[in-house]
PDB file of C-alpha atoms in Angstrom:
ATOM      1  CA  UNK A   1     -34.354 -12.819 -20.069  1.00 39.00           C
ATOM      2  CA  UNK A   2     -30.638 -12.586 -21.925  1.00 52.00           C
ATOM      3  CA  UNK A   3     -30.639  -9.046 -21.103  1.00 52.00           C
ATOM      4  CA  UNK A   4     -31.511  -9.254 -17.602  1.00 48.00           C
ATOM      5  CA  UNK A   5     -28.907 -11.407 -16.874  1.00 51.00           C
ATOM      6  CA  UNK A   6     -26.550  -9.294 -18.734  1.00 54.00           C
ATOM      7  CA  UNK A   7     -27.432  -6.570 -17.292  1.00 65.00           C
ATOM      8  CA  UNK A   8     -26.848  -8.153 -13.587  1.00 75.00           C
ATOM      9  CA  UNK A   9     -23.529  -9.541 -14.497  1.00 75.00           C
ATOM     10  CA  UNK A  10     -22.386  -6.059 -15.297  1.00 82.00           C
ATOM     11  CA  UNK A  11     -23.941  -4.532 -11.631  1.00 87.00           C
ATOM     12  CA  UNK A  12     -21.597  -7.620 -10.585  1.00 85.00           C
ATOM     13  CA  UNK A  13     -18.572  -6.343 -12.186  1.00 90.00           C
ATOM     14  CA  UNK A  14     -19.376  -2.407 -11.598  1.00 91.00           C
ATOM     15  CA  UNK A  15     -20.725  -3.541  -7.468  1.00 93.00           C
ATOM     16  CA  UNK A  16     -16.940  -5.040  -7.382  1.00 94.00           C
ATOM     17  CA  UNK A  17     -15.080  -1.843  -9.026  1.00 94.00           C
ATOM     18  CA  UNK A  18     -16.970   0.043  -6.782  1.00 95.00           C
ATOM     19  CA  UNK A  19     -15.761  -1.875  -3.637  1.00 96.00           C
ATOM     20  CA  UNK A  20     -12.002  -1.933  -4.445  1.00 97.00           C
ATOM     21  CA  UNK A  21     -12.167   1.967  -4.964  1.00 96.00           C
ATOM     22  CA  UNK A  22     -13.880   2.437  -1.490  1.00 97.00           C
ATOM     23  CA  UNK A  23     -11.541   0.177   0.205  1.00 97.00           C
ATOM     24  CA  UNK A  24      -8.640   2.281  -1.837  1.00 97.00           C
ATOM     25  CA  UNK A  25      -9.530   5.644  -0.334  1.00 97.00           C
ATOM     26  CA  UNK A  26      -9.864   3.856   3.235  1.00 97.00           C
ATOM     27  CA  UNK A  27      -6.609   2.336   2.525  1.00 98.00           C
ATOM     28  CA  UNK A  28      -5.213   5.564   1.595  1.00 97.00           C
ATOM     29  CA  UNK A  29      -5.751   7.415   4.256  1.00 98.00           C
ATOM     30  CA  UNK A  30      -4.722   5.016   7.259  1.00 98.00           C
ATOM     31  CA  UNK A  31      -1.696   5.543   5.205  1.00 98.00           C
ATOM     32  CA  UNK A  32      -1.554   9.249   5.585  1.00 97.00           C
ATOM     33  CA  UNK A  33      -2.599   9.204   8.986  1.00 98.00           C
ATOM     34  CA  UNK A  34       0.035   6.895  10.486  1.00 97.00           C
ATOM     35  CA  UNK A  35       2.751   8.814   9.048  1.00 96.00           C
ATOM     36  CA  UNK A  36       0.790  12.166  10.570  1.00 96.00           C
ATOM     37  CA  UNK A  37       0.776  10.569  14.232  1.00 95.00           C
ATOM     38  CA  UNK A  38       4.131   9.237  13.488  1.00 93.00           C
ATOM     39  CA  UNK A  39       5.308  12.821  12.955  1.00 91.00           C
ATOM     40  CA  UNK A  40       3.144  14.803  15.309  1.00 91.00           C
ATOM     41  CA  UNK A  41       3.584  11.671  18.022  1.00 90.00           C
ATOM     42  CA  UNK A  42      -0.013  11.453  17.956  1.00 94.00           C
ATOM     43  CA  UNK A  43      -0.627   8.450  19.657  1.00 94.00           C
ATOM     44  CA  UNK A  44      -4.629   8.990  19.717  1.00 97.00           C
ATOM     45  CA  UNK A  45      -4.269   9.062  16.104  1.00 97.00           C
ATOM     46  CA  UNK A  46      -2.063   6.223  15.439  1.00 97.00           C
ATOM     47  CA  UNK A  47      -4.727   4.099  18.029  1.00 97.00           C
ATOM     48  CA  UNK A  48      -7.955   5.602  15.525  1.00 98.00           C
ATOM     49  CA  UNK A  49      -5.418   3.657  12.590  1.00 98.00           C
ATOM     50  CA  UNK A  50      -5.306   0.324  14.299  1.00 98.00           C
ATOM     51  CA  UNK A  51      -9.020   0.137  15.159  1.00 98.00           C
ATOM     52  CA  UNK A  52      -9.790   1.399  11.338  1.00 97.00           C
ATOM     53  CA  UNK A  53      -7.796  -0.995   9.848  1.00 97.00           C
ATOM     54  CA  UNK A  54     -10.493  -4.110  10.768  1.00 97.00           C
ATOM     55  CA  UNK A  55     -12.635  -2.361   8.280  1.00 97.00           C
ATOM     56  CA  UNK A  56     -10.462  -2.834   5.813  1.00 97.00           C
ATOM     57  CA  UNK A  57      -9.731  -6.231   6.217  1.00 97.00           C
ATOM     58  CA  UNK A  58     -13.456  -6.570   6.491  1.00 97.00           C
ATOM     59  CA  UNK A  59     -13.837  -5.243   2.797  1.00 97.00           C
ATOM     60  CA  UNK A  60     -10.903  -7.317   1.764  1.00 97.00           C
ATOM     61  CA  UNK A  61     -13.155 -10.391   2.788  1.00 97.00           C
ATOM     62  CA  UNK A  62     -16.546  -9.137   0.771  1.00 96.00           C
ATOM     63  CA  UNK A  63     -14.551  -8.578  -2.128  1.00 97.00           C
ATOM     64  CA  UNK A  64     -13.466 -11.943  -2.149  1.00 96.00           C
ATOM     65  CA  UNK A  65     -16.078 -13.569  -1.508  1.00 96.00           C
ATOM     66  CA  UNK A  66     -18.300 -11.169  -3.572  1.00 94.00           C
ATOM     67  CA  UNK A  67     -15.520 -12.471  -6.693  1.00 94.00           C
ATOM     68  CA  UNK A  68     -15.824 -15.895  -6.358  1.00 94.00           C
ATOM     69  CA  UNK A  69     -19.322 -15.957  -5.991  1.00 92.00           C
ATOM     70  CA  UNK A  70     -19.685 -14.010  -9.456  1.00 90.00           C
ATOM     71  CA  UNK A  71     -16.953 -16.521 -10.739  1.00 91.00           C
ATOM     72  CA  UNK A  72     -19.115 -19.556  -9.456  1.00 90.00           C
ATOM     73  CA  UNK A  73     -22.560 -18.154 -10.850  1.00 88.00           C
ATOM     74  CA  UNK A  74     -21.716 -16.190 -14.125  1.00 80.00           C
ATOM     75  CA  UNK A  75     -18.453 -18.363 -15.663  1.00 85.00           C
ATOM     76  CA  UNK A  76     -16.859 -14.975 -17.560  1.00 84.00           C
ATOM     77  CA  UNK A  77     -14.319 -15.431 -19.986  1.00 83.00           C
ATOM     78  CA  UNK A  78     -11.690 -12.818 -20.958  1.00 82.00           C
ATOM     79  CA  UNK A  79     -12.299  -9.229 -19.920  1.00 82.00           C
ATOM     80  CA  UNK A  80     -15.093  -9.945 -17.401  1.00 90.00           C
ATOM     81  CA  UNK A  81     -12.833 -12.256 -15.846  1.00 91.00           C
ATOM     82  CA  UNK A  82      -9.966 -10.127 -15.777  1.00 93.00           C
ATOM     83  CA  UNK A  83     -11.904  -7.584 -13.810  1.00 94.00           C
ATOM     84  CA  UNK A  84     -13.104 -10.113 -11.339  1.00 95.00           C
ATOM     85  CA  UNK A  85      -9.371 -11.267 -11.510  1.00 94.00           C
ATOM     86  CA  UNK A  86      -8.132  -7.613 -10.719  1.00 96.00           C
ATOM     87  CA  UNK A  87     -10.281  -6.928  -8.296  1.00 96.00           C
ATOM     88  CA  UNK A  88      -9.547  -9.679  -5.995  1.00 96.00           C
ATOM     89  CA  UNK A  89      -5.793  -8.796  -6.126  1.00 97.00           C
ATOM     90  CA  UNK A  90      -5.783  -5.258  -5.824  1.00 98.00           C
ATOM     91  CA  UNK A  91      -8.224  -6.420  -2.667  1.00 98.00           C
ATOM     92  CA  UNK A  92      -5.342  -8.560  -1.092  1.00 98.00           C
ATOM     93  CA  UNK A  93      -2.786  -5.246  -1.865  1.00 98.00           C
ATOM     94  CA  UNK A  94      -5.028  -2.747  -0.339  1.00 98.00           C
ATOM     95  CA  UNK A  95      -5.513  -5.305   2.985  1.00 98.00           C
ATOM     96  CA  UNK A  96      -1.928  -5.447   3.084  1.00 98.00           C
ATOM     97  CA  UNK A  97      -1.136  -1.824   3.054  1.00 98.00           C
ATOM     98  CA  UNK A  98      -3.798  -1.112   5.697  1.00 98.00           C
ATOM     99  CA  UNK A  99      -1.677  -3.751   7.807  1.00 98.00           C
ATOM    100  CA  UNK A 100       1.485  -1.999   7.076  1.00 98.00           C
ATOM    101  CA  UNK A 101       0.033   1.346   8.385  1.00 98.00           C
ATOM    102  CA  UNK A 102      -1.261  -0.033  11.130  1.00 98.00           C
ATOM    103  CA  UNK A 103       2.158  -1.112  12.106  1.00 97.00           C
ATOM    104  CA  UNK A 104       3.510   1.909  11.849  1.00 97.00           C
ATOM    105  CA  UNK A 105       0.945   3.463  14.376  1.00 97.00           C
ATOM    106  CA  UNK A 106       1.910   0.455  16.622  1.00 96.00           C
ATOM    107  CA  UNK A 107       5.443   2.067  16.765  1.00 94.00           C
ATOM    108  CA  UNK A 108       4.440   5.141  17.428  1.00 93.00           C
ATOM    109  CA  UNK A 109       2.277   4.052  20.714  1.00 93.00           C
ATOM    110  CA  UNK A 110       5.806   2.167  21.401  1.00 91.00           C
ATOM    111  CA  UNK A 111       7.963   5.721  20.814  1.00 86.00           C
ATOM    112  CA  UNK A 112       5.493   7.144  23.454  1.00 75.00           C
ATOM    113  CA  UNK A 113       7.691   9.136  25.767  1.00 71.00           C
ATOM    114  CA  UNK A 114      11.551   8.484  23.657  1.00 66.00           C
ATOM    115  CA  UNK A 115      13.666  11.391  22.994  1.00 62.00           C
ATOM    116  CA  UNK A 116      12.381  12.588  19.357  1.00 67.00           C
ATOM    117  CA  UNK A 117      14.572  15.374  17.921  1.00 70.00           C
ATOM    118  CA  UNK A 118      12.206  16.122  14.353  1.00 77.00           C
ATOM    119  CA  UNK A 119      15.253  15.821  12.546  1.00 78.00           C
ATOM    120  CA  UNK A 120      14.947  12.258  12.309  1.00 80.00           C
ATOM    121  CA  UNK A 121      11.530  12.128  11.000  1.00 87.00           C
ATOM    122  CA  UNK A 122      11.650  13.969   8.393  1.00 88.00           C
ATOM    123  CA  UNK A 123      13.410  11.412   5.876  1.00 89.00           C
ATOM    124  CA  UNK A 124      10.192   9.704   6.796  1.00 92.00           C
ATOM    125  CA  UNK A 125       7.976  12.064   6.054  1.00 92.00           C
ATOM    126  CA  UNK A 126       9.551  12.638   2.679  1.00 92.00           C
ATOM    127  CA  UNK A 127       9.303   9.445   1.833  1.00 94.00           C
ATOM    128  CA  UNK A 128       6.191   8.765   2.604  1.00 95.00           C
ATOM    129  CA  UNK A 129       4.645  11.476   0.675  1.00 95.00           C
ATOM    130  CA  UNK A 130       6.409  10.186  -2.426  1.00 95.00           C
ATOM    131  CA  UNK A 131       4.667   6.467  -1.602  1.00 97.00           C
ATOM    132  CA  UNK A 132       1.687   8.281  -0.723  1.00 97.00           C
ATOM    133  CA  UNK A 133       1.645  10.418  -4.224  1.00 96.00           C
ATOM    134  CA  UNK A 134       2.083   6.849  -5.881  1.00 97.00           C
ATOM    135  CA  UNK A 135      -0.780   4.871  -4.046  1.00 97.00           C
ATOM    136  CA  UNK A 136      -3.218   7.893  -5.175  1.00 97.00           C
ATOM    137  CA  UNK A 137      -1.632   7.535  -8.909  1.00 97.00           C
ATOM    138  CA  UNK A 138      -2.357   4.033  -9.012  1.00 97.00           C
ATOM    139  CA  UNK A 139      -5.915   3.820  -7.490  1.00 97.00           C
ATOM    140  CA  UNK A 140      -6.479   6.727  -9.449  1.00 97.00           C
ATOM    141  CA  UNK A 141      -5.542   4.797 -12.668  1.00 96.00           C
ATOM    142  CA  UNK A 142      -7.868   1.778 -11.464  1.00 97.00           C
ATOM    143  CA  UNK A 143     -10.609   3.752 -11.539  1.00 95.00           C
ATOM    144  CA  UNK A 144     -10.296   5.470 -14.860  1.00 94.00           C
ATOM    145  CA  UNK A 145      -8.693   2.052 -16.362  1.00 93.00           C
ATOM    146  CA  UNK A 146      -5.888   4.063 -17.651  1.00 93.00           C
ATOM    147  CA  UNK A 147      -2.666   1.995 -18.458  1.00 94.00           C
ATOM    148  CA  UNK A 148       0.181   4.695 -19.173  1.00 95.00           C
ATOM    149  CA  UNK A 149      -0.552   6.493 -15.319  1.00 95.00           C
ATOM    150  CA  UNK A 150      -0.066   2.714 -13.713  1.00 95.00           C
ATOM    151  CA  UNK A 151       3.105   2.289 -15.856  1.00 95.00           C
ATOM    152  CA  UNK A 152       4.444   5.655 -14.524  1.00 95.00           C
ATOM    153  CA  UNK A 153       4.202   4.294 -11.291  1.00 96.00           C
ATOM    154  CA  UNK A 154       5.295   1.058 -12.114  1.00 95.00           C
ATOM    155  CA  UNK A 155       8.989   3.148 -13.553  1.00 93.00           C
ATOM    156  CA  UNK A 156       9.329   4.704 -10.338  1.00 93.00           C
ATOM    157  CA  UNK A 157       9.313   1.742  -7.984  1.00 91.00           C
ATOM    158  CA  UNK A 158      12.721   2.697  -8.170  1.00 91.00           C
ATOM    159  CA  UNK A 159      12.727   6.373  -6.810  1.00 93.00           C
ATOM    160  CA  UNK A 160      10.856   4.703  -3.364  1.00 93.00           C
ATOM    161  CA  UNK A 161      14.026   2.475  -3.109  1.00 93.00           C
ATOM    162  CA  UNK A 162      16.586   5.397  -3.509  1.00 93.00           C
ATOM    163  CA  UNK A 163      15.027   7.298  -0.956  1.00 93.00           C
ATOM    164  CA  UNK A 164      14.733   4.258   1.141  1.00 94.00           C
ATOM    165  CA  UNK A 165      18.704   3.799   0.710  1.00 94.00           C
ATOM    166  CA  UNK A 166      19.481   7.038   1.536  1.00 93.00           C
ATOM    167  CA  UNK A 167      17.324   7.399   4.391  1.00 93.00           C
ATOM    168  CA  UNK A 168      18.616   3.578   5.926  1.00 94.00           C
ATOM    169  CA  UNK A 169      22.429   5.159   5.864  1.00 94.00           C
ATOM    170  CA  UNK A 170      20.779   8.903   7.426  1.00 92.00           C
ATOM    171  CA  UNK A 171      19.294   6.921  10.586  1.00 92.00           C
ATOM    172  CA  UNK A 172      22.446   4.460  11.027  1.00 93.00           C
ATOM    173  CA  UNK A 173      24.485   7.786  11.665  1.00 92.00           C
ATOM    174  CA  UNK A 174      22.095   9.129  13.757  1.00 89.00           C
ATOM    175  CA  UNK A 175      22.845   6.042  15.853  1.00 90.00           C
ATOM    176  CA  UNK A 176      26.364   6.028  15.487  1.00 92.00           C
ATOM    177  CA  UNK A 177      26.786   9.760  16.521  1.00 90.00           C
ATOM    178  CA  UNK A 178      24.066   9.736  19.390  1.00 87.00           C
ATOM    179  CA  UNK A 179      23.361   6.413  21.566  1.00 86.00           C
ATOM    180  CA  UNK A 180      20.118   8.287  22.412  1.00 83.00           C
ATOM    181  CA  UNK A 181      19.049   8.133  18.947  1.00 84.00           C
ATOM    182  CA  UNK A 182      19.136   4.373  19.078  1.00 88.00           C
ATOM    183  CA  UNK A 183      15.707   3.253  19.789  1.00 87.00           C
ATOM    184  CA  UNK A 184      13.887   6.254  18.312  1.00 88.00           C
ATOM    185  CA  UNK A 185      15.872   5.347  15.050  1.00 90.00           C
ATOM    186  CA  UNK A 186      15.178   1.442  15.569  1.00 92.00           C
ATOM    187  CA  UNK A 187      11.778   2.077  15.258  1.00 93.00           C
ATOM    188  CA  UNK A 188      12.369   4.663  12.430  1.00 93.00           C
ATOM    189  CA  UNK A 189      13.904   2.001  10.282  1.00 95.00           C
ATOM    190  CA  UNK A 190      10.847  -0.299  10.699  1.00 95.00           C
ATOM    191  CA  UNK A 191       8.426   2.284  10.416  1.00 95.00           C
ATOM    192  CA  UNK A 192      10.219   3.225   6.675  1.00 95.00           C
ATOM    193  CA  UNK A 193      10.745  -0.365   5.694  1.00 96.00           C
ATOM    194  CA  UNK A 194       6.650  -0.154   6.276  1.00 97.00           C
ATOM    195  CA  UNK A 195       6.671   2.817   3.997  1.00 97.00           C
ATOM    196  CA  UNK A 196       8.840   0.710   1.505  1.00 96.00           C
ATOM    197  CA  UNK A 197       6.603  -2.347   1.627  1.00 97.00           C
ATOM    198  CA  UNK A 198       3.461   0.058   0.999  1.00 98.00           C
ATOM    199  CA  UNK A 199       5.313   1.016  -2.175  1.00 96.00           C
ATOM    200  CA  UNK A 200       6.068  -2.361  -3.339  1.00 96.00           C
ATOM    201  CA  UNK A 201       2.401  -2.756  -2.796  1.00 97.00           C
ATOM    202  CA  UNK A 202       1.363   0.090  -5.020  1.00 97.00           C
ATOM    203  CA  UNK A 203       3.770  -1.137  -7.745  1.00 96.00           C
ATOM    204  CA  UNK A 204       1.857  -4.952  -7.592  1.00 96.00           C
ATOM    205  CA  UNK A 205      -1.344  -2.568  -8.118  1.00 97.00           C
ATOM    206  CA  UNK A 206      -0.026  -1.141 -11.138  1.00 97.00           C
ATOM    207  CA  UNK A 207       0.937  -4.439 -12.722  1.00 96.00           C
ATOM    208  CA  UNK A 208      -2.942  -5.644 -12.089  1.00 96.00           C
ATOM    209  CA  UNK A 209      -3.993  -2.637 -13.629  1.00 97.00           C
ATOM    210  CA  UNK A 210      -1.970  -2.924 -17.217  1.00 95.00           C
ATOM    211  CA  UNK A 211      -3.262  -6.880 -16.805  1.00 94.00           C
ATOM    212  CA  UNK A 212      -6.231  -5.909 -16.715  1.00 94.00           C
ATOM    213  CA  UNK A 213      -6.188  -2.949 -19.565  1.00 92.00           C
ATOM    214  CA  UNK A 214      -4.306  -4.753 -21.632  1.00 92.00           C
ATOM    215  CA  UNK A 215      -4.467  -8.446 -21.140  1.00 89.00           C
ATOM    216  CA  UNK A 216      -0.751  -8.894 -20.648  1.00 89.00           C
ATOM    217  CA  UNK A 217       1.207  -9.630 -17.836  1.00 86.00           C
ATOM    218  CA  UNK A 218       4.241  -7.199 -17.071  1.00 82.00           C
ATOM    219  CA  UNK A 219       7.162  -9.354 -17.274  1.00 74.00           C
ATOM    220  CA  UNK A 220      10.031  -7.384 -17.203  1.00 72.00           C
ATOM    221  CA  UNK A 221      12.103  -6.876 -14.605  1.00 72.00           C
ATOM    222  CA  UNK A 222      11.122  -4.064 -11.481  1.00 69.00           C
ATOM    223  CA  UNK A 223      13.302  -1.153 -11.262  1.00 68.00           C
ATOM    224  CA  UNK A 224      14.405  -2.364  -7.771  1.00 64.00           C
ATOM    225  CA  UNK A 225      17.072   0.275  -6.322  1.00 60.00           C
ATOM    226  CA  UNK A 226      17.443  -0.881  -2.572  1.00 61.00           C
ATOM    227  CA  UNK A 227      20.778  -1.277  -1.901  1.00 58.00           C
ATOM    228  CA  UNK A 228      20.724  -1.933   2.186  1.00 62.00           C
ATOM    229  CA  UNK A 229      21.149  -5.306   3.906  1.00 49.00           C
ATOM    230  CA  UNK A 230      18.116  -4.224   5.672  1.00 44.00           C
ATOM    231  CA  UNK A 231      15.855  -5.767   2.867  1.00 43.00           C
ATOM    232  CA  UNK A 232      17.151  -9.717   4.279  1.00 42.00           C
ATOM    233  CA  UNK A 233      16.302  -8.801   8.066  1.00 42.00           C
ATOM    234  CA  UNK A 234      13.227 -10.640   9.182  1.00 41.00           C
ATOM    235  CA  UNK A 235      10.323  -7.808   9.539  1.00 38.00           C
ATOM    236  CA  UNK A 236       7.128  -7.813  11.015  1.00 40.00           C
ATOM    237  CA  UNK A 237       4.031  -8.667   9.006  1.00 38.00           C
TER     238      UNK A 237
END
Protein backbone atom coordinates (compact mmCIF):
# COMPACT_ATOMS: atom_id res chain seq x y z
CA UNK A 1 0.00 0.00 0.00
CA UNK A 2 3.24 2.41 1.01
CA UNK A 3 4.51 1.81 -2.35
CA UNK A 4 1.52 2.56 -4.25
CA UNK A 5 1.17 5.69 -2.84
CA UNK A 6 4.72 6.42 -3.40
CA UNK A 7 4.70 5.53 -6.48
CA UNK A 8 1.57 7.99 -7.34
CA UNK A 9 3.11 10.87 -5.58
CA UNK A 10 6.04 10.62 -7.90
CA UNK A 11 3.51 10.38 -11.33
CA UNK A 12 2.32 13.67 -9.36
CA UNK A 13 5.59 15.30 -9.37
CA UNK A 14 6.83 13.80 -12.93
CA UNK A 15 2.69 14.64 -14.46
CA UNK A 16 3.71 18.37 -13.18
CA UNK A 17 7.43 18.46 -14.76
CA UNK A 18 5.92 17.25 -17.65
CA UNK A 19 3.31 20.11 -17.89
CA UNK A 20 5.69 23.06 -17.26
CA UNK A 21 8.00 21.68 -20.13
CA UNK A 22 4.98 21.50 -22.59
CA UNK A 23 3.76 24.83 -21.67
CA UNK A 24 7.71 25.96 -22.10
CA UNK A 25 7.97 24.92 -25.73
CA UNK A 26 4.38 26.58 -26.37
CA UNK A 27 5.68 29.52 -24.62
CA UNK A 28 8.69 29.50 -26.66
CA UNK A 29 7.53 29.64 -29.73
CA UNK A 30 4.69 32.42 -29.50
CA UNK A 31 7.88 34.06 -28.64
CA UNK A 32 9.61 33.37 -31.86
CA UNK A 33 6.70 33.88 -33.84
CA UNK A 34 5.74 37.40 -32.76
CA UNK A 35 9.08 38.66 -33.40
CA UNK A 36 8.79 36.70 -37.07
CA UNK A 37 5.39 38.63 -37.90
CA UNK A 38 6.87 41.59 -36.28
CA UNK A 39 9.68 41.45 -38.85
CA UNK A 40 8.00 40.02 -41.90
CA UNK A 41 4.69 42.35 -40.92
CA UNK A 42 2.86 39.25 -40.82
CA UNK A 43 -0.19 40.21 -39.39
CA UNK A 44 -1.91 36.61 -39.98
CA UNK A 45 0.83 35.40 -37.92
CA UNK A 46 0.90 37.80 -35.16
CA UNK A 47 -3.32 37.11 -35.03
CA UNK A 48 -2.37 32.87 -34.89
CA UNK A 49 -0.09 34.38 -31.52
CA UNK A 50 -2.96 36.06 -29.81
CA UNK A 51 -5.48 33.23 -30.27
CA UNK A 52 -2.53 30.65 -29.09
CA UNK A 53 -1.76 32.40 -26.22
CA UNK A 54 -5.34 31.25 -24.31
CA UNK A 55 -3.74 27.89 -24.35
CA UNK A 56 -1.20 28.89 -22.46
CA UNK A 57 -2.89 30.59 -19.91
CA UNK A 58 -5.08 27.55 -19.91
CA UNK A 59 -2.00 25.34 -18.85
CA UNK A 60 -0.92 28.01 -16.47
CA UNK A 61 -4.33 27.29 -14.64
CA UNK A 62 -3.93 23.17 -14.59
CA UNK A 63 -0.64 23.56 -13.29
CA UNK A 64 -1.84 25.38 -10.51
CA UNK A 65 -4.42 23.80 -9.65
CA UNK A 66 -2.81 20.38 -10.46
CA UNK A 67 0.06 21.85 -7.50
CA UNK A 68 -2.11 22.63 -4.92
CA UNK A 69 -4.11 19.75 -5.19
CA UNK A 70 -0.85 17.49 -4.77
CA UNK A 71 0.08 20.00 -1.90
CA UNK A 72 -3.46 19.45 -0.25
CA UNK A 73 -3.44 15.50 -0.68
CA UNK A 74 0.28 14.36 -0.34
CA UNK A 75 1.83 17.14 2.42
CA UNK A 76 5.70 16.85 0.83
CA UNK A 77 8.40 18.18 2.69
CA UNK A 78 11.73 19.38 1.21
CA UNK A 79 12.57 18.33 -2.33
CA UNK A 80 9.07 17.12 -3.30
CA UNK A 81 7.89 20.35 -2.26
CA UNK A 82 10.35 22.31 -3.94
CA UNK A 83 9.35 20.77 -7.21
CA UNK A 84 5.72 21.41 -6.63
CA UNK A 85 7.06 24.90 -5.48
CA UNK A 86 9.02 25.34 -8.87
CA UNK A 87 6.63 24.29 -10.91
CA UNK A 88 3.95 26.61 -9.99
CA UNK A 89 6.34 29.59 -10.52
CA UNK A 90 7.97 28.79 -13.56
CA UNK A 91 3.96 28.28 -14.54
CA UNK A 92 3.16 32.01 -13.63
CA UNK A 93 6.68 33.04 -15.79
CA UNK A 94 5.81 31.06 -18.78
CA UNK A 95 1.92 32.68 -18.65
CA UNK A 96 3.53 35.89 -18.48
CA UNK A 97 5.83 35.61 -21.38
CA UNK A 98 3.04 34.19 -23.58
CA UNK A 99 1.23 37.61 -22.60
CA UNK A 100 4.21 39.60 -23.50
CA UNK A 101 4.32 37.99 -27.03
CA UNK A 102 1.05 38.37 -27.55
CA UNK A 103 1.48 42.04 -27.14
CA UNK A 104 3.90 42.31 -29.40
CA UNK A 105 1.68 40.71 -32.21
CA UNK A 106 -0.98 43.27 -31.05
CA UNK A 107 1.49 45.99 -32.33
CA UNK A 108 2.13 44.57 -35.24
CA UNK A 109 -1.79 44.34 -36.34
CA UNK A 110 -1.53 48.19 -35.10
CA UNK A 111 1.79 48.89 -37.58
CA UNK A 112 -0.53 47.46 -40.35
CA UNK A 113 -0.03 49.80 -43.25
CA UNK A 114 3.00 52.47 -41.37
CA UNK A 115 6.01 53.27 -43.28
CA UNK A 116 8.55 50.32 -42.17
CA UNK A 117 12.08 50.90 -43.53
CA UNK A 118 13.80 47.17 -42.13
CA UNK A 119 16.40 49.15 -40.74
CA UNK A 120 14.56 49.73 -37.72
CA UNK A 121 13.74 46.24 -36.96
CA UNK A 122 16.58 44.78 -36.93
CA UNK A 123 17.87 45.95 -33.33
CA UNK A 124 14.76 43.98 -32.58
CA UNK A 125 15.42 41.12 -34.13
CA UNK A 126 18.85 40.94 -32.58
CA UNK A 127 17.66 41.22 -29.50
CA UNK A 128 15.24 39.01 -29.50
CA UNK A 129 17.24 36.15 -30.62
CA UNK A 130 19.61 36.74 -27.71
CA UNK A 131 16.24 36.54 -25.23
CA UNK A 132 15.11 33.83 -27.30
CA UNK A 133 18.65 31.78 -27.00
CA UNK A 134 18.17 32.42 -23.12
CA UNK A 135 14.45 31.21 -22.67
CA UNK A 136 15.62 27.82 -24.54
CA UNK A 137 18.82 27.75 -22.03
CA UNK A 138 16.71 28.00 -19.15
CA UNK A 139 13.80 25.59 -19.97
CA UNK A 140 16.40 23.52 -21.21
CA UNK A 141 18.11 23.51 -17.74
CA UNK A 142 14.56 22.78 -16.06
CA UNK A 143 14.29 19.84 -17.70
CA UNK A 144 17.66 18.29 -17.15
CA UNK A 145 17.72 19.96 -13.45
CA UNK A 146 21.04 21.34 -14.25
CA UNK A 147 22.11 24.36 -12.00
CA UNK A 148 25.41 25.83 -13.69
CA UNK A 149 23.29 26.31 -17.41
CA UNK A 150 20.44 28.40 -15.27
CA UNK A 151 23.27 30.39 -13.58
CA UNK A 152 24.75 31.22 -17.04
CA UNK A 153 21.66 32.70 -17.83
CA UNK A 154 21.09 34.17 -14.69
CA UNK A 155 24.99 36.24 -15.43
CA UNK A 156 23.72 37.46 -18.56
CA UNK A 157 20.52 39.20 -17.53
CA UNK A 158 22.82 41.84 -18.09
CA UNK A 159 23.78 41.44 -21.87
CA UNK A 160 19.59 41.67 -22.58
CA UNK A 161 19.80 45.13 -20.82
CA UNK A 162 22.86 46.42 -22.88
CA UNK A 163 21.30 45.62 -25.96
CA UNK A 164 18.11 47.03 -24.72
CA UNK A 165 20.11 50.43 -23.98
CA UNK A 166 21.60 50.60 -27.06
CA UNK A 167 18.74 49.81 -29.09
CA UNK A 168 16.31 52.58 -26.84
CA UNK A 169 19.04 55.45 -27.97
CA UNK A 170 19.09 53.67 -31.97
CA UNK A 171 15.12 54.21 -32.25
CA UNK A 172 15.08 57.79 -30.41
CA UNK A 173 17.36 58.95 -33.42
CA UNK A 174 15.42 57.38 -35.80
CA UNK A 175 12.72 59.72 -34.49
CA UNK A 176 14.69 62.64 -34.16
CA UNK A 177 16.12 62.45 -37.78
CA UNK A 178 12.77 61.27 -39.52
CA UNK A 179 9.17 62.43 -38.11
CA UNK A 180 7.97 59.46 -40.22
CA UNK A 181 9.78 57.14 -38.11
CA UNK A 182 7.78 58.26 -35.13
CA UNK A 183 5.02 55.87 -34.74
CA UNK A 184 6.72 52.88 -36.37
CA UNK A 185 9.50 53.49 -33.68
CA UNK A 186 6.77 54.14 -30.83
CA UNK A 187 5.65 50.88 -31.27
CA UNK A 188 9.26 49.54 -31.70
CA UNK A 189 10.13 50.69 -28.24
CA UNK A 190 7.15 48.81 -26.71
CA UNK A 191 7.50 45.90 -28.72
CA UNK A 192 11.49 45.66 -27.25
CA UNK A 193 10.56 46.66 -23.74
CA UNK A 194 8.26 43.28 -24.38
CA UNK A 195 11.41 41.57 -25.46
CA UNK A 196 13.12 42.99 -22.23
CA UNK A 197 10.35 41.90 -19.89
CA UNK A 198 10.50 38.26 -21.57
CA UNK A 199 14.12 38.31 -20.45
CA UNK A 200 13.55 39.38 -17.00
CA UNK A 201 11.17 36.51 -17.11
CA UNK A 202 13.69 33.94 -18.16
CA UNK A 203 16.14 35.23 -15.50
CA UNK A 204 13.11 34.63 -12.55
CA UNK A 205 13.15 31.00 -14.28
CA UNK A 206 16.65 30.52 -13.63
CA UNK A 207 16.52 31.57 -10.00
CA UNK A 208 13.55 28.77 -9.51
CA UNK A 209 15.67 26.43 -11.09
CA UNK A 210 19.02 26.78 -8.70
CA UNK A 211 16.04 26.87 -5.77
CA UNK A 212 15.03 24.06 -6.70
CA UNK A 213 18.59 22.14 -7.45
CA UNK A 214 20.01 23.40 -4.72
CA UNK A 215 17.67 24.44 -2.01
CA UNK A 216 18.91 28.00 -1.82
CA UNK A 217 17.52 31.06 -2.80
CA UNK A 218 19.74 33.38 -5.13
CA UNK A 219 20.19 36.41 -3.17
CA UNK A 220 22.57 38.42 -4.72
CA UNK A 221 22.04 41.16 -6.58
CA UNK A 222 20.83 40.86 -10.72
CA UNK A 223 23.26 42.08 -13.14
CA UNK A 224 20.73 44.81 -14.16
CA UNK A 225 22.40 47.03 -17.07
CA UNK A 226 19.36 49.21 -18.30
CA UNK A 227 20.32 52.50 -18.27
CA UNK A 228 17.09 54.32 -20.12
CA UNK A 229 14.34 56.29 -18.37
CA UNK A 230 12.18 54.10 -20.37
CA UNK A 231 12.23 51.37 -17.55
CA UNK A 232 9.82 54.13 -15.13
CA UNK A 233 7.24 54.72 -18.10
CA UNK A 234 3.99 52.98 -17.35
CA UNK A 235 3.79 49.85 -19.95
CA UNK A 236 1.19 47.68 -20.91
CA UNK A 237 0.64 44.38 -19.14
Amino acid sequence: MTEHIVSSFDNDLKELSRRVVEMGGQSERLVADSVEALVKRDTELAQKVIVLDGPVDLLQREIEEKAILTIARRQPLAGDLREIVAAMRIANDLERIGDLAKNTSKRVLALTGEFHPQKLVRGVEHMSGLVLEQLKMVLDSYASREDARALEVWRRDGDVDVLYTSLFRELLTYMMEDPRNISLCTHLLFCAKNIERIGDHATNIAETVHYLATGQLLTDERPKQDTTSLTSMPFPA
